[in-house]
Amino acid sequence: MPQVPQTFFDALAVRTWCGLALAALGRAREEIDAINVYPVADGDTGTNLYLTMESAAAAVEAVFAGHGTAGPSAGASQSTPAGQSTPAGQPTLAEAARAMAHGALIGARGNSGTILAQLLRGMAQVLADDREAPRTDGRGLRLALRHAADSARDAVAHPVEGTVLTVASAAADAAQDAADDCGSVARAAYEGAGRALAATPAQLAALARAGVVDAGGRGLVAVLAALVETFTGEAPRAMAVPAPTAHARVAVGEAVAEVCDGDDRPEAGGPAFEVIYLLEADDTSVARLRRRLDALGDSLVVVGGDGLWNVHVHVDDAGAAVEAGVEAGRPYRIRITHFGAEDAHMTGEAGRQPRERAQRAVVAVVPGEGLARLYAEAGATTVLARPGEPPASGELVEAVRRAHALEVVLLPNDADLRHTAAAAAEQARAEGVRVALIPTRSAVQGIAALAVHEPDRRFDEDVVSMTSAAGATRYAEVVIAERQSWTMAGICQAGDVLGLVDGDVAVIGSDVTATAASVVDRMLAAGGEMVTLVLGDEAPADVVDHVETRVREGHLAVDTVVYRGGRQGALLLIGVE
C-alpha cells in the first residue's frame, strides 16, 4: 500500500522516516554485506547499519509511547500529514529528532553505523534547534542535510573520499539547488547521493579492484530513498548496484583490510580488532582521547556530544583502546570484534573437520619461562609477559583460541593487565566462549588458583574455588629500584632493594636476602600455612636457602615450596597462603 506523504518535517515524519529506513536497510542488508570490502572486508556493513537504525527507530517509538501515541509503526500506511502545529499527545519535532539521534548513538555498530549515528545527530541538531517549532520545511531539511554531512566528516579522524562521507556530502550539495518543499529536497539529495555512489570505485582502489561501490554509501542511499518516500508517498526507483565480483567474494572470505588513512594504501595485515564503546566524558577529555586512539590505530570515529559519546577504532591492542577510554571517562557497552583467521566469514580447508573443543581450559599470563613451564605442566595455556613488554589483548584472545575450549578461566596475574584481560574476555565471549576472568594480581595467586582447579567440576563452582584460593594468597616481590622515589616505606634511591607487599613498598633495604627475609616475616605475622617462592635468574644463589631456614626456624607449621621462574623481572616472587 502506498505511503501517505508527509508535507512537512515534523515528529510524525521523523517516525515515518525511521520506520521506512529500517525496512529499506532490512531488505538491502545482505546485498550491502556482500559488497563490504572497505575499510575492512568483514561483510557486516549492512547488518551494522540495520542495527543502528533499529535502535534509532525504537527510541522514536519510545518517545511517542511516552506521549500516549504508541500505535502503528512509522512505516504503516495510517500515517497522516503533518499539521500546522504539534497535535495534542504527540511529541515535538525536537523531541522526536533528539530521540532518533540518541537511539542511533547508543546502538551504533561498526564503522558505518557509527558514521550513520553522527549523520542522524547532525540532522537532529538542526531539526531540534527551535525546541517549540512543530515542524520545518524544505529549507530546514536542506540545512539539516548539510550539517549532517559536515559533522560526520568532522567525526572521522582521517576522512577518505569514495566512502559514505563522499556520498553524504554529495547529497547535501545536491539538495542546495532544490525547491523549498521537503519532497524536492529529499529527492535531490537521493539522486545526488546515487551519482556519488556510482563514482566511488573511481575514488577508492579497493572498490575498483573488487568491482563494487562503497557499502556504507549504498546504505545511506537506502536511507535517503526512505526519506523521499516519507515526503512523496512513493519509493524512488531503485538504483542498479554492481554485484560483487569473484575478487570481492574472495576479499570478504580472506578478510582483507585496508587502512583508512587518507592515502588509500592497502594493508594486508591491518589492525586486528574493532573496538566500540559508549563513553561518558567531557569535551576536553574526548579531545585527548581522539589523539590517543589516533596513535593506536585507524578508522577512528568519535561521535556524540553533551557528555555522551560513541567511540569506534580499529587497533591491534584492544586493551589499550579500552584503557584510553577509562582514562577519559566512563566507558561501557564495550564491544570488541576480531578481524582474523577465526572470523565467522572464513571457510576452512575443503573436507577438513575442525578438532573437537575441550570442555574447559585455563589461560594464564606468566612473567618468565620457568613459570610458563610450570603452568603448562598443570594444563594451562600460557602467554609470556617479558619484563617491560606486557601482552596486548589480542595475544590473550589468541591464547584463548589456542586453548580451544568451550569454557575458559583467564588469569592475568598482574594488576596492570586488568583492562587488557577484560577486553580479551569480552572478545572471546563474542566468539562464543564462556569466559571467567579471575583478577589475579601476581603469578603466585595464579599458582594457588591453578592448584585447586578441577575441570570435572561445574564451571561456576570451579571459578568460585579458584577465585577463593587466589584471594586467600597474599603476594609480594623483591625488586631493585630504578630511580629515586617516594614510597609507603619512605624515600628510596636508585639501586635500593625494595620489598613490595600486595603492590605497595613495605621494605627498603640494601641486601636482597635480608630484604626477602624481612618481607616474609611481615607476611607471616598475619598468619599462613604455606610460603611459595619463585626465584628469578638474577637473584642471589643463597636467598632461597636463607628464607627457607628463616621460615623453618620461626614458623614450624609453615611449609615452603620453591619454583624457578627464569627471566621474570622480579628477583623473587613470594606468596603466602
Coordinates of C-alpha atoms in Angstrom, one line a residue:
M1 CA 0.0 0.0 0.0
P2 CA 1.5 3.4 -0.9
Q3 CA 2.9 5.5 1.9
V4 CA 0.8 8.6 2.8
P5 CA 3.2 11.5 2.2
Q6 CA 4.3 14.0 4.8
T7 CA 4.1 17.6 3.7
F8 CA 6.4 19.0 6.4
F9 CA 9.2 17.6 8.5
D10 CA 7.5 17.1 11.9
A11 CA 7.7 14.4 14.7
L12 CA 5.4 12.1 12.7
A13 CA 7.7 12.5 9.6
V14 CA 10.7 11.5 11.8
R15 CA 8.8 8.4 12.9
T16 CA 7.8 7.6 9.4
W17 CA 11.2 8.0 8.0
C18 CA 12.9 5.9 10.7
G19 CA 10.4 3.1 10.1
L20 CA 10.9 3.2 6.3
A21 CA 14.6 3.5 6.6
L22 CA 14.7 0.4 8.8
A23 CA 12.6 -1.6 6.4
A24 CA 14.8 -0.5 3.5
L25 CA 18.0 -1.4 5.3
G26 CA 16.4 -4.8 6.2
R27 CA 15.7 -5.5 2.5
A28 CA 19.2 -4.4 1.4
R29 CA 21.2 -5.8 4.4
E30 CA 22.5 -8.9 2.6
E31 CA 23.3 -7.1 -0.5
I32 CA 25.3 -4.4 1.4
D33 CA 27.1 -7.0 3.5
A34 CA 28.2 -8.7 0.2
I35 CA 29.9 -5.6 -1.2
N36 CA 31.6 -4.7 2.1
V37 CA 35.3 -4.5 1.3
Y38 CA 36.4 -1.2 2.9
P39 CA 37.8 -0.3 5.4
V40 CA 37.7 -4.0 6.5
A41 CA 36.3 -6.7 4.4
D42 CA 34.3 -8.3 7.2
G43 CA 30.9 -8.5 5.5
D44 CA 28.8 -6.7 8.1
T45 CA 28.2 -3.2 7.0
G46 CA 24.5 -3.8 6.0
T47 CA 23.9 -5.6 9.3
N48 CA 25.6 -2.8 11.3
L49 CA 23.6 -0.1 9.5
Y50 CA 20.4 -2.0 10.2
L51 CA 21.1 -2.5 13.9
T52 CA 22.0 1.2 14.3
M53 CA 18.8 2.3 12.5
E54 CA 16.8 -0.2 14.6
S55 CA 18.0 1.5 17.7
A56 CA 17.1 4.9 16.4
A57 CA 13.6 3.8 15.4
A58 CA 13.0 2.1 18.7
A59 CA 13.9 5.3 20.5
V60 CA 11.5 7.3 18.4
E61 CA 8.7 4.8 19.1
A62 CA 9.5 5.1 22.8
V63 CA 9.1 8.8 22.8
F64 CA 5.8 8.5 21.0
A65 CA 4.7 5.9 23.5
G66 CA 5.7 8.3 26.3
H67 CA 3.2 10.7 24.9
G68 CA 0.5 8.1 24.7
T69 CA 0.6 7.7 20.9
A70 CA 2.1 4.3 20.6
G71 CA 0.4 2.6 17.7
P72 CA 1.2 1.7 14.0
S73 CA 4.9 1.7 13.1
A74 CA 6.3 4.6 11.3
G75 CA 6.2 2.8 8.0
A76 CA 2.5 2.0 8.2
S77 CA 0.1 3.5 5.8
Q78 CA -2.0 5.0 8.5
S79 CA 0.4 7.9 8.9
T80 CA -1.1 11.3 8.4
P81 CA 0.3 14.5 7.0
A82 CA 1.8 17.0 9.4
G83 CA -0.5 19.7 10.6
Q84 CA 0.1 23.3 11.4
S85 CA 1.0 22.7 15.0
T86 CA 2.0 19.7 17.1
P87 CA -1.1 17.7 17.8
A88 CA -2.0 17.0 21.4
G89 CA -0.4 13.9 22.7
Q90 CA 2.3 13.9 20.1
P91 CA 6.0 14.8 20.8
T92 CA 7.5 17.9 19.3
L93 CA 9.9 17.7 16.3
A94 CA 12.8 18.5 18.7
E95 CA 11.8 15.6 21.0
A96 CA 11.5 13.1 18.1
A97 CA 14.7 14.2 16.4
R98 CA 16.7 14.0 19.7
A99 CA 15.3 10.6 20.4
M100 CA 16.3 9.4 16.9
A101 CA 19.9 10.7 17.4
H102 CA 20.2 9.3 20.9
G103 CA 18.9 5.9 19.8
A104 CA 21.4 5.8 17.0
L105 CA 24.2 6.9 19.2
I106 CA 23.8 4.2 21.9
G107 CA 23.0 1.5 19.3
A108 CA 25.7 2.3 16.7
R109 CA 27.5 -0.7 15.4
G110 CA 30.7 -0.8 13.3
N111 CA 32.4 2.0 11.4
S112 CA 29.4 2.6 9.1
G113 CA 26.8 2.5 11.9
T114 CA 28.9 5.0 13.9
I115 CA 29.0 7.4 11.0
L116 CA 25.3 6.9 10.4
A117 CA 24.7 7.8 14.0
Q118 CA 26.6 11.1 13.5
L119 CA 24.7 11.9 10.3
L120 CA 21.4 11.5 12.3
R121 CA 22.8 13.5 15.2
G122 CA 23.9 16.3 12.8
M123 CA 20.4 16.4 11.3
A124 CA 18.8 16.4 14.8
Q125 CA 20.9 19.3 15.9
V126 CA 19.3 21.4 13.2
L127 CA 15.8 20.0 13.5
A128 CA 15.8 20.5 17.3
D129 CA 17.3 23.9 17.2
D130 CA 13.9 25.5 17.9
R131 CA 12.5 23.4 20.7
E132 CA 9.0 24.7 20.2
A133 CA 8.8 24.6 16.4
P134 CA 6.2 21.9 15.5
R135 CA 7.8 21.4 12.0
T136 CA 10.2 22.6 9.4
D137 CA 10.1 22.8 5.6
G138 CA 12.5 22.0 2.8
R139 CA 14.8 24.8 3.8
G140 CA 15.2 23.3 7.3
L141 CA 15.7 19.8 5.7
R142 CA 18.4 21.3 3.4
L143 CA 20.2 22.8 6.4
A144 CA 19.9 19.5 8.3
L145 CA 21.5 17.5 5.5
R146 CA 24.3 20.0 5.2
H147 CA 25.1 19.9 8.9
A148 CA 24.8 16.1 8.9
A149 CA 27.4 15.7 6.2
D150 CA 29.8 18.2 7.7
S151 CA 29.5 16.8 11.3
A152 CA 30.0 13.2 10.1
R153 CA 33.2 14.3 8.2
D154 CA 34.5 16.1 11.3
A155 CA 33.9 13.0 13.4
V156 CA 36.3 10.8 11.3
A157 CA 39.9 11.2 12.2
H158 CA 41.2 10.8 8.6
P159 CA 38.3 11.2 6.1
V160 CA 38.7 9.2 2.8
E161 CA 36.9 10.0 -0.4
G162 CA 34.9 7.3 -2.1
T163 CA 33.2 6.4 1.2
V164 CA 29.9 7.2 2.8
L165 CA 31.3 10.6 3.7
T166 CA 31.6 11.5 0.0
V167 CA 28.0 10.2 -0.6
A168 CA 26.7 12.3 2.3
S169 CA 28.4 15.4 1.1
A170 CA 27.1 14.9 -2.4
A171 CA 23.6 14.5 -1.1
A172 CA 23.9 17.8 0.8
D173 CA 25.3 19.6 -2.2
A174 CA 22.5 18.4 -4.5
A175 CA 19.9 19.5 -2.0
Q176 CA 21.0 23.1 -2.1
D177 CA 19.5 23.7 -5.6
A178 CA 16.2 22.0 -4.9
A179 CA 12.8 23.8 -4.4
D180 CA 11.9 24.5 -0.8
D181 CA 9.4 21.7 -0.3
C182 CA 10.7 18.6 1.6
G183 CA 9.9 16.2 -1.2
S184 CA 12.0 18.1 -3.7
V185 CA 14.9 18.4 -1.2
A186 CA 14.8 14.7 -0.3
R187 CA 14.6 13.6 -4.0
A188 CA 17.5 15.9 -5.0
A189 CA 19.6 14.6 -2.1
Y190 CA 18.8 11.0 -3.0
E191 CA 19.7 11.5 -6.7
G192 CA 22.9 13.3 -5.8
A193 CA 23.9 10.5 -3.4
G194 CA 23.2 8.0 -6.1
R195 CA 25.5 9.7 -8.6
A196 CA 28.2 9.9 -5.9
L197 CA 27.8 6.3 -5.0
A198 CA 28.3 5.2 -8.6
A199 CA 31.5 7.2 -8.7
T200 CA 33.1 5.7 -5.6
P201 CA 35.0 2.9 -7.3
A202 CA 36.9 5.6 -9.3
Q203 CA 37.9 7.2 -6.0
L204 CA 38.9 4.2 -3.9
A205 CA 41.2 1.5 -5.3
A206 CA 39.8 -1.2 -3.0
L207 CA 36.4 -0.8 -4.5
A208 CA 37.7 -0.7 -8.1
R209 CA 39.6 -4.0 -7.6
A210 CA 36.5 -5.7 -6.2
G211 CA 34.2 -4.2 -8.8
V212 CA 31.7 -2.8 -6.2
V213 CA 30.5 0.6 -4.8
D214 CA 31.0 1.6 -1.2
A215 CA 28.9 -0.4 1.1
G216 CA 28.3 2.4 3.6
G217 CA 27.4 4.8 0.8
R218 CA 24.9 2.2 -0.5
G219 CA 23.3 2.0 2.9
L220 CA 23.0 5.8 3.0
V221 CA 21.3 5.8 -0.4
A222 CA 18.7 3.4 1.0
V223 CA 18.1 5.7 4.0
L224 CA 17.7 8.7 1.7
A225 CA 15.3 6.7 -0.5
A226 CA 13.2 6.2 2.6
L227 CA 13.3 10.0 3.1
V228 CA 11.9 10.5 -0.4
E229 CA 9.1 8.0 0.3
T230 CA 8.3 9.8 3.6
F231 CA 7.6 13.1 1.8
T232 CA 6.2 11.9 -1.5
G233 CA 4.4 8.7 -0.6
E234 CA 6.3 6.7 -3.3
A235 CA 9.6 4.9 -3.1
P236 CA 12.0 6.2 -5.8
R237 CA 13.2 3.9 -8.5
A238 CA 15.9 1.6 -7.1
M239 CA 19.4 2.3 -8.3
A240 CA 21.4 -0.5 -10.0
V241 CA 24.3 -1.6 -7.8
P242 CA 27.0 -3.8 -9.3
A243 CA 27.1 -7.4 -7.9
P244 CA 30.4 -8.3 -6.2
T245 CA 32.9 -9.9 -8.4
A246 CA 34.7 -13.1 -7.7
H247 CA 37.6 -10.9 -6.4
A248 CA 35.2 -9.2 -3.9
R249 CA 33.9 -12.6 -2.6
V250 CA 37.5 -13.7 -2.1
A251 CA 38.3 -10.5 -0.4
V252 CA 35.4 -11.0 2.1
G253 CA 36.4 -14.6 2.6
E254 CA 40.0 -13.6 3.4
A255 CA 39.1 -10.5 5.5
V256 CA 41.5 -8.3 3.6
A257 CA 41.8 -4.9 5.3
E258 CA 42.7 -1.5 4.1
V259 CA 43.8 1.2 6.4
C260 CA 41.6 4.3 6.4
D261 CA 44.5 6.8 6.5
G262 CA 43.7 9.1 3.6
D263 CA 46.3 7.8 1.0
D264 CA 44.5 4.6 0.0
R265 CA 47.4 2.2 0.8
P266 CA 46.3 -1.4 1.1
E267 CA 47.4 -3.1 4.3
A268 CA 47.1 -6.8 4.1
G269 CA 47.9 -7.1 7.8
G270 CA 45.7 -4.3 9.2
P271 CA 44.7 -3.9 12.8
A272 CA 43.4 -7.0 14.5
F273 CA 40.5 -5.6 16.4
E274 CA 37.5 -3.3 16.1
V275 CA 36.7 -1.6 19.5
I276 CA 33.5 0.2 20.1
Y277 CA 32.2 1.6 23.4
L278 CA 29.9 4.3 24.8
L279 CA 31.7 6.9 26.8
E280 CA 30.6 9.4 29.4
A281 CA 33.2 12.2 29.3
D282 CA 33.6 15.9 28.8
D283 CA 34.7 17.6 25.6
T284 CA 38.3 18.2 26.8
S285 CA 38.8 14.6 27.7
V286 CA 37.4 13.4 24.4
A287 CA 39.8 15.6 22.5
R288 CA 42.7 13.9 24.3
L289 CA 41.1 10.5 23.7
R290 CA 41.0 11.2 20.0
R291 CA 44.7 11.9 19.9
R292 CA 45.5 8.9 21.9
L293 CA 43.4 6.5 19.8
D294 CA 44.6 8.0 16.6
A295 CA 48.1 7.0 17.6
L296 CA 47.0 3.5 18.4
G297 CA 45.1 2.5 15.3
D298 CA 43.0 3.7 12.4
S299 CA 39.3 4.0 11.2
L300 CA 38.8 6.3 14.2
V301 CA 35.3 7.7 14.5
V302 CA 34.2 9.5 17.7
V303 CA 30.6 10.8 17.6
G304 CA 28.2 12.3 20.1
G305 CA 28.4 15.2 22.5
D306 CA 26.8 16.7 25.6
G307 CA 28.7 14.2 27.8
L308 CA 27.9 11.0 25.9
W309 CA 30.0 9.7 23.0
N310 CA 30.3 6.6 20.8
V311 CA 33.9 5.6 20.1
H312 CA 34.9 3.4 17.3
V313 CA 38.5 2.4 16.3
H314 CA 40.5 -0.4 14.7
V315 CA 43.6 -1.4 16.7
D316 CA 46.0 -4.2 17.4
D317 CA 45.8 -3.6 21.2
A318 CA 42.2 -3.6 22.2
G319 CA 43.1 -3.4 25.9
A320 CA 44.9 -0.1 25.3
A321 CA 41.9 1.3 23.4
V322 CA 39.6 0.5 26.3
E323 CA 42.1 1.8 28.9
A324 CA 42.3 5.1 27.0
G325 CA 38.5 5.3 27.4
V326 CA 38.9 4.6 31.2
E327 CA 41.4 7.5 31.4
A328 CA 39.0 9.8 29.5
G329 CA 35.8 9.0 31.4
R330 CA 33.5 6.0 31.9
P331 CA 33.3 3.6 29.0
Y332 CA 30.6 1.0 28.9
R333 CA 28.8 -1.3 26.5
I334 CA 32.3 -2.3 25.2
R335 CA 32.2 -4.4 22.1
I336 CA 35.4 -5.9 20.6
T337 CA 35.5 -7.7 17.3
H338 CA 38.5 -9.6 15.9
F339 CA 39.5 -9.3 12.3
G340 CA 41.3 -12.6 11.9
A341 CA 41.5 -16.1 10.7
E342 CA 38.8 -17.2 13.1
D343 CA 36.3 -14.7 11.7
A344 CA 32.9 -16.1 11.0
H345 CA 33.2 -15.3 7.3
M346 CA 36.2 -17.6 7.0
T347 CA 35.9 -21.1 5.5
G348 CA 38.2 -23.9 6.3
E349 CA 40.2 -26.2 4.0
A350 CA 37.9 -28.4 1.9
G351 CA 36.9 -31.5 3.7
R352 CA 38.9 -30.7 6.8
Q353 CA 36.9 -31.2 10.1
P354 CA 37.7 -28.9 13.0
R355 CA 39.0 -30.7 16.1
E356 CA 36.6 -31.0 18.9
R357 CA 36.7 -28.4 21.6
A358 CA 37.8 -29.3 25.2
Q359 CA 35.2 -28.6 27.8
R360 CA 37.4 -26.3 29.9
A361 CA 40.8 -24.7 29.9
V362 CA 42.9 -22.2 31.9
V363 CA 44.7 -19.3 30.1
A364 CA 47.3 -17.5 32.2
V365 CA 49.8 -14.7 31.7
V366 CA 53.1 -15.6 33.2
P367 CA 56.3 -13.4 33.7
G368 CA 59.0 -16.0 33.0
E369 CA 59.9 -19.1 31.1
G370 CA 60.2 -21.2 34.2
L371 CA 56.7 -20.3 35.3
A372 CA 55.4 -20.9 31.8
R373 CA 56.7 -24.4 32.0
L374 CA 55.1 -24.9 35.5
Y375 CA 51.7 -23.6 34.3
A376 CA 51.9 -25.7 31.1
E377 CA 52.6 -28.8 33.1
A378 CA 49.5 -28.1 35.2
G379 CA 47.5 -27.9 31.9
A380 CA 47.3 -24.2 31.4
T381 CA 47.7 -22.3 28.1
T382 CA 50.2 -19.6 28.7
V383 CA 51.0 -16.1 27.4
L384 CA 54.6 -15.0 28.3
A385 CA 54.9 -11.4 29.6
R386 CA 58.5 -10.4 29.3
P387 CA 59.9 -7.6 31.5
G388 CA 58.6 -4.2 30.1
E389 CA 56.6 -5.9 27.4
P390 CA 53.1 -6.6 28.7
P391 CA 50.9 -8.7 26.3
A392 CA 48.2 -7.0 24.2
S393 CA 44.7 -8.2 24.5
G394 CA 45.0 -9.7 21.0
E395 CA 47.6 -12.1 22.4
L396 CA 45.3 -13.1 25.2
V397 CA 42.5 -13.7 22.7
E398 CA 44.8 -15.8 20.5
A399 CA 45.7 -17.9 23.6
V400 CA 42.0 -18.5 24.3
R401 CA 41.6 -19.7 20.7
R402 CA 44.7 -22.0 21.1
A403 CA 43.1 -23.5 24.3
H404 CA 40.2 -24.4 22.0
A405 CA 37.7 -24.9 24.9
L406 CA 34.0 -24.2 25.5
E407 CA 34.9 -22.7 28.9
V408 CA 38.0 -20.7 29.8
V409 CA 39.3 -19.4 33.1
L410 CA 41.5 -16.4 32.4
L411 CA 44.3 -15.5 34.9
P412 CA 46.0 -12.1 34.1
N413 CA 48.4 -12.4 37.1
D414 CA 49.1 -8.7 37.0
A415 CA 47.1 -5.8 38.4
D416 CA 48.1 -3.6 35.4
L417 CA 46.6 -6.1 32.9
R418 CA 43.1 -5.8 34.3
H419 CA 41.7 -3.7 31.4
T420 CA 43.6 -5.8 28.8
A421 CA 42.3 -9.0 30.2
A422 CA 38.8 -7.6 30.4
A423 CA 38.9 -6.6 26.7
A424 CA 40.2 -10.1 25.8
A425 CA 37.5 -11.8 27.8
E426 CA 34.8 -9.6 26.1
Q427 CA 36.1 -10.6 22.7
A428 CA 36.3 -14.2 23.5
R429 CA 32.7 -14.1 24.7
A430 CA 31.7 -12.5 21.5
E431 CA 33.2 -15.5 19.7
G432 CA 31.0 -17.9 21.8
V433 CA 33.5 -18.9 24.5
R434 CA 32.3 -18.8 28.1
V435 CA 35.0 -16.9 29.9
A436 CA 35.5 -16.2 33.6
L437 CA 38.1 -13.6 34.5
I438 CA 39.7 -14.1 37.9
P439 CA 41.5 -10.9 38.9
T440 CA 44.8 -12.4 39.9
R441 CA 47.4 -9.7 40.6
S442 CA 50.5 -11.9 40.8
A443 CA 51.7 -15.2 39.3
V444 CA 51.7 -16.7 42.9
Q445 CA 48.0 -16.0 43.1
G446 CA 47.6 -17.8 39.8
I447 CA 49.6 -20.8 41.1
A448 CA 47.2 -21.0 44.1
A449 CA 44.1 -20.8 41.8
L450 CA 45.6 -23.4 39.4
A451 CA 46.3 -25.8 42.4
V452 CA 42.5 -26.1 43.1
H453 CA 41.4 -26.2 39.5
E454 CA 39.1 -29.2 38.8
P455 CA 37.9 -29.3 35.2
D456 CA 35.3 -32.0 36.0
R457 CA 33.6 -29.7 38.5
R458 CA 30.7 -27.4 37.4
F459 CA 32.2 -24.3 35.8
D460 CA 30.7 -21.9 38.4
E461 CA 31.9 -24.0 41.3
D462 CA 35.4 -24.3 39.8
V463 CA 35.6 -20.5 39.3
V464 CA 34.5 -19.8 42.8
S465 CA 37.0 -22.2 44.2
M466 CA 39.9 -20.8 42.1
T467 CA 38.9 -17.2 43.0
S468 CA 38.8 -18.0 46.7
A469 CA 42.2 -19.6 46.6
A470 CA 43.7 -16.7 44.7
G471 CA 42.1 -14.2 47.1
A472 CA 43.5 -16.0 50.1
T473 CA 47.0 -15.7 48.8
R474 CA 48.9 -12.6 49.8
Y475 CA 51.6 -11.7 47.3
A476 CA 54.9 -9.9 47.4
E477 CA 58.0 -9.3 45.2
V478 CA 61.6 -8.2 45.7
V479 CA 62.9 -5.8 43.0
I480 CA 65.7 -3.3 42.5
A481 CA 64.6 0.4 42.5
E482 CA 65.3 2.1 39.1
R483 CA 65.2 5.6 40.4
Q484 CA 64.7 7.8 43.5
S485 CA 61.1 7.8 44.5
W486 CA 58.7 8.4 47.4
T487 CA 57.2 5.2 48.7
M488 CA 54.9 4.0 51.5
A489 CA 58.1 3.0 53.4
G490 CA 60.0 6.2 52.8
I491 CA 62.3 7.6 50.1
C492 CA 64.2 5.0 48.0
Q493 CA 67.2 5.6 45.9
A494 CA 68.1 4.0 42.6
G495 CA 69.7 0.6 43.3
D496 CA 67.9 0.1 46.6
V497 CA 66.3 -3.3 47.2
L498 CA 62.5 -2.9 47.5
G499 CA 60.1 -5.4 49.1
L500 CA 56.6 -4.9 47.8
V501 CA 53.7 -6.5 49.7
D502 CA 50.3 -6.5 47.9
G503 CA 51.6 -3.9 45.5
D504 CA 52.9 -1.4 48.0
V505 CA 56.5 -0.9 49.1
A506 CA 56.9 -2.2 52.6
V507 CA 60.6 -2.7 53.0
I508 CA 63.6 -0.7 51.7
G509 CA 67.0 -2.4 52.0
S510 CA 70.4 -2.8 50.6
D511 CA 70.7 -6.6 50.6
V512 CA 68.4 -8.9 48.6
T513 CA 68.5 -11.8 51.0
A514 CA 67.8 -9.7 54.1
T515 CA 65.0 -7.8 52.4
A516 CA 63.4 -11.0 51.3
A517 CA 63.5 -12.4 54.8
S518 CA 62.0 -9.2 56.2
V519 CA 59.2 -9.4 53.7
V520 CA 58.4 -13.0 54.5
D521 CA 58.4 -12.2 58.3
R522 CA 55.9 -9.3 57.7
M523 CA 53.6 -11.5 55.7
L524 CA 53.7 -14.4 58.1
A525 CA 53.0 -12.1 61.0
A526 CA 49.3 -12.2 59.8
G527 CA 49.4 -16.0 59.6
G528 CA 49.8 -18.5 56.9
E529 CA 50.3 -22.2 56.1
M530 CA 52.5 -22.2 53.0
V531 CA 55.1 -19.9 51.5
T532 CA 55.7 -20.0 47.7
L533 CA 59.0 -18.6 46.4
V534 CA 59.5 -18.1 42.7
L535 CA 63.2 -17.4 42.1
G536 CA 64.3 -15.1 39.2
D537 CA 67.5 -15.6 37.2
E538 CA 69.3 -12.6 38.7
A539 CA 68.5 -13.4 42.4
P540 CA 71.5 -14.4 44.7
A541 CA 72.0 -18.1 44.9
D542 CA 71.7 -18.2 48.7
V543 CA 68.4 -16.3 49.0
V544 CA 66.2 -19.3 48.9
D545 CA 68.2 -21.3 51.5
H546 CA 68.2 -18.3 53.8
V547 CA 64.4 -17.7 53.5
E548 CA 63.6 -21.4 53.9
T549 CA 65.7 -21.6 57.1
R550 CA 64.1 -18.5 58.4
V551 CA 60.6 -19.9 57.8
R552 CA 61.5 -23.3 59.3
E553 CA 63.0 -21.8 62.4
G554 CA 60.4 -19.2 63.1
H555 CA 57.2 -20.8 61.8
L556 CA 57.2 -24.6 62.5
A557 CA 53.9 -25.3 60.9
V558 CA 54.5 -23.4 57.7
D559 CA 55.7 -25.3 54.5
T560 CA 57.8 -23.7 51.8
V561 CA 57.7 -24.6 48.1
V562 CA 60.2 -23.2 45.6
Y563 CA 60.0 -22.7 41.8
R564 CA 62.4 -21.2 39.3
G565 CA 60.8 -18.5 37.2
G566 CA 63.6 -17.6 34.9
R567 CA 63.8 -14.1 33.4
Q568 CA 60.7 -12.8 35.3
G569 CA 61.6 -9.2 36.0
A570 CA 61.4 -9.5 39.8
L571 CA 64.3 -11.1 41.7
L572 CA 61.8 -13.0 43.9
L573 CA 58.1 -13.5 43.9
I574 CA 56.6 -14.5 47.2
G575 CA 53.2 -15.9 48.0
V576 CA 51.7 -16.7 51.4
E577 CA 48.5 -18.9 51.7

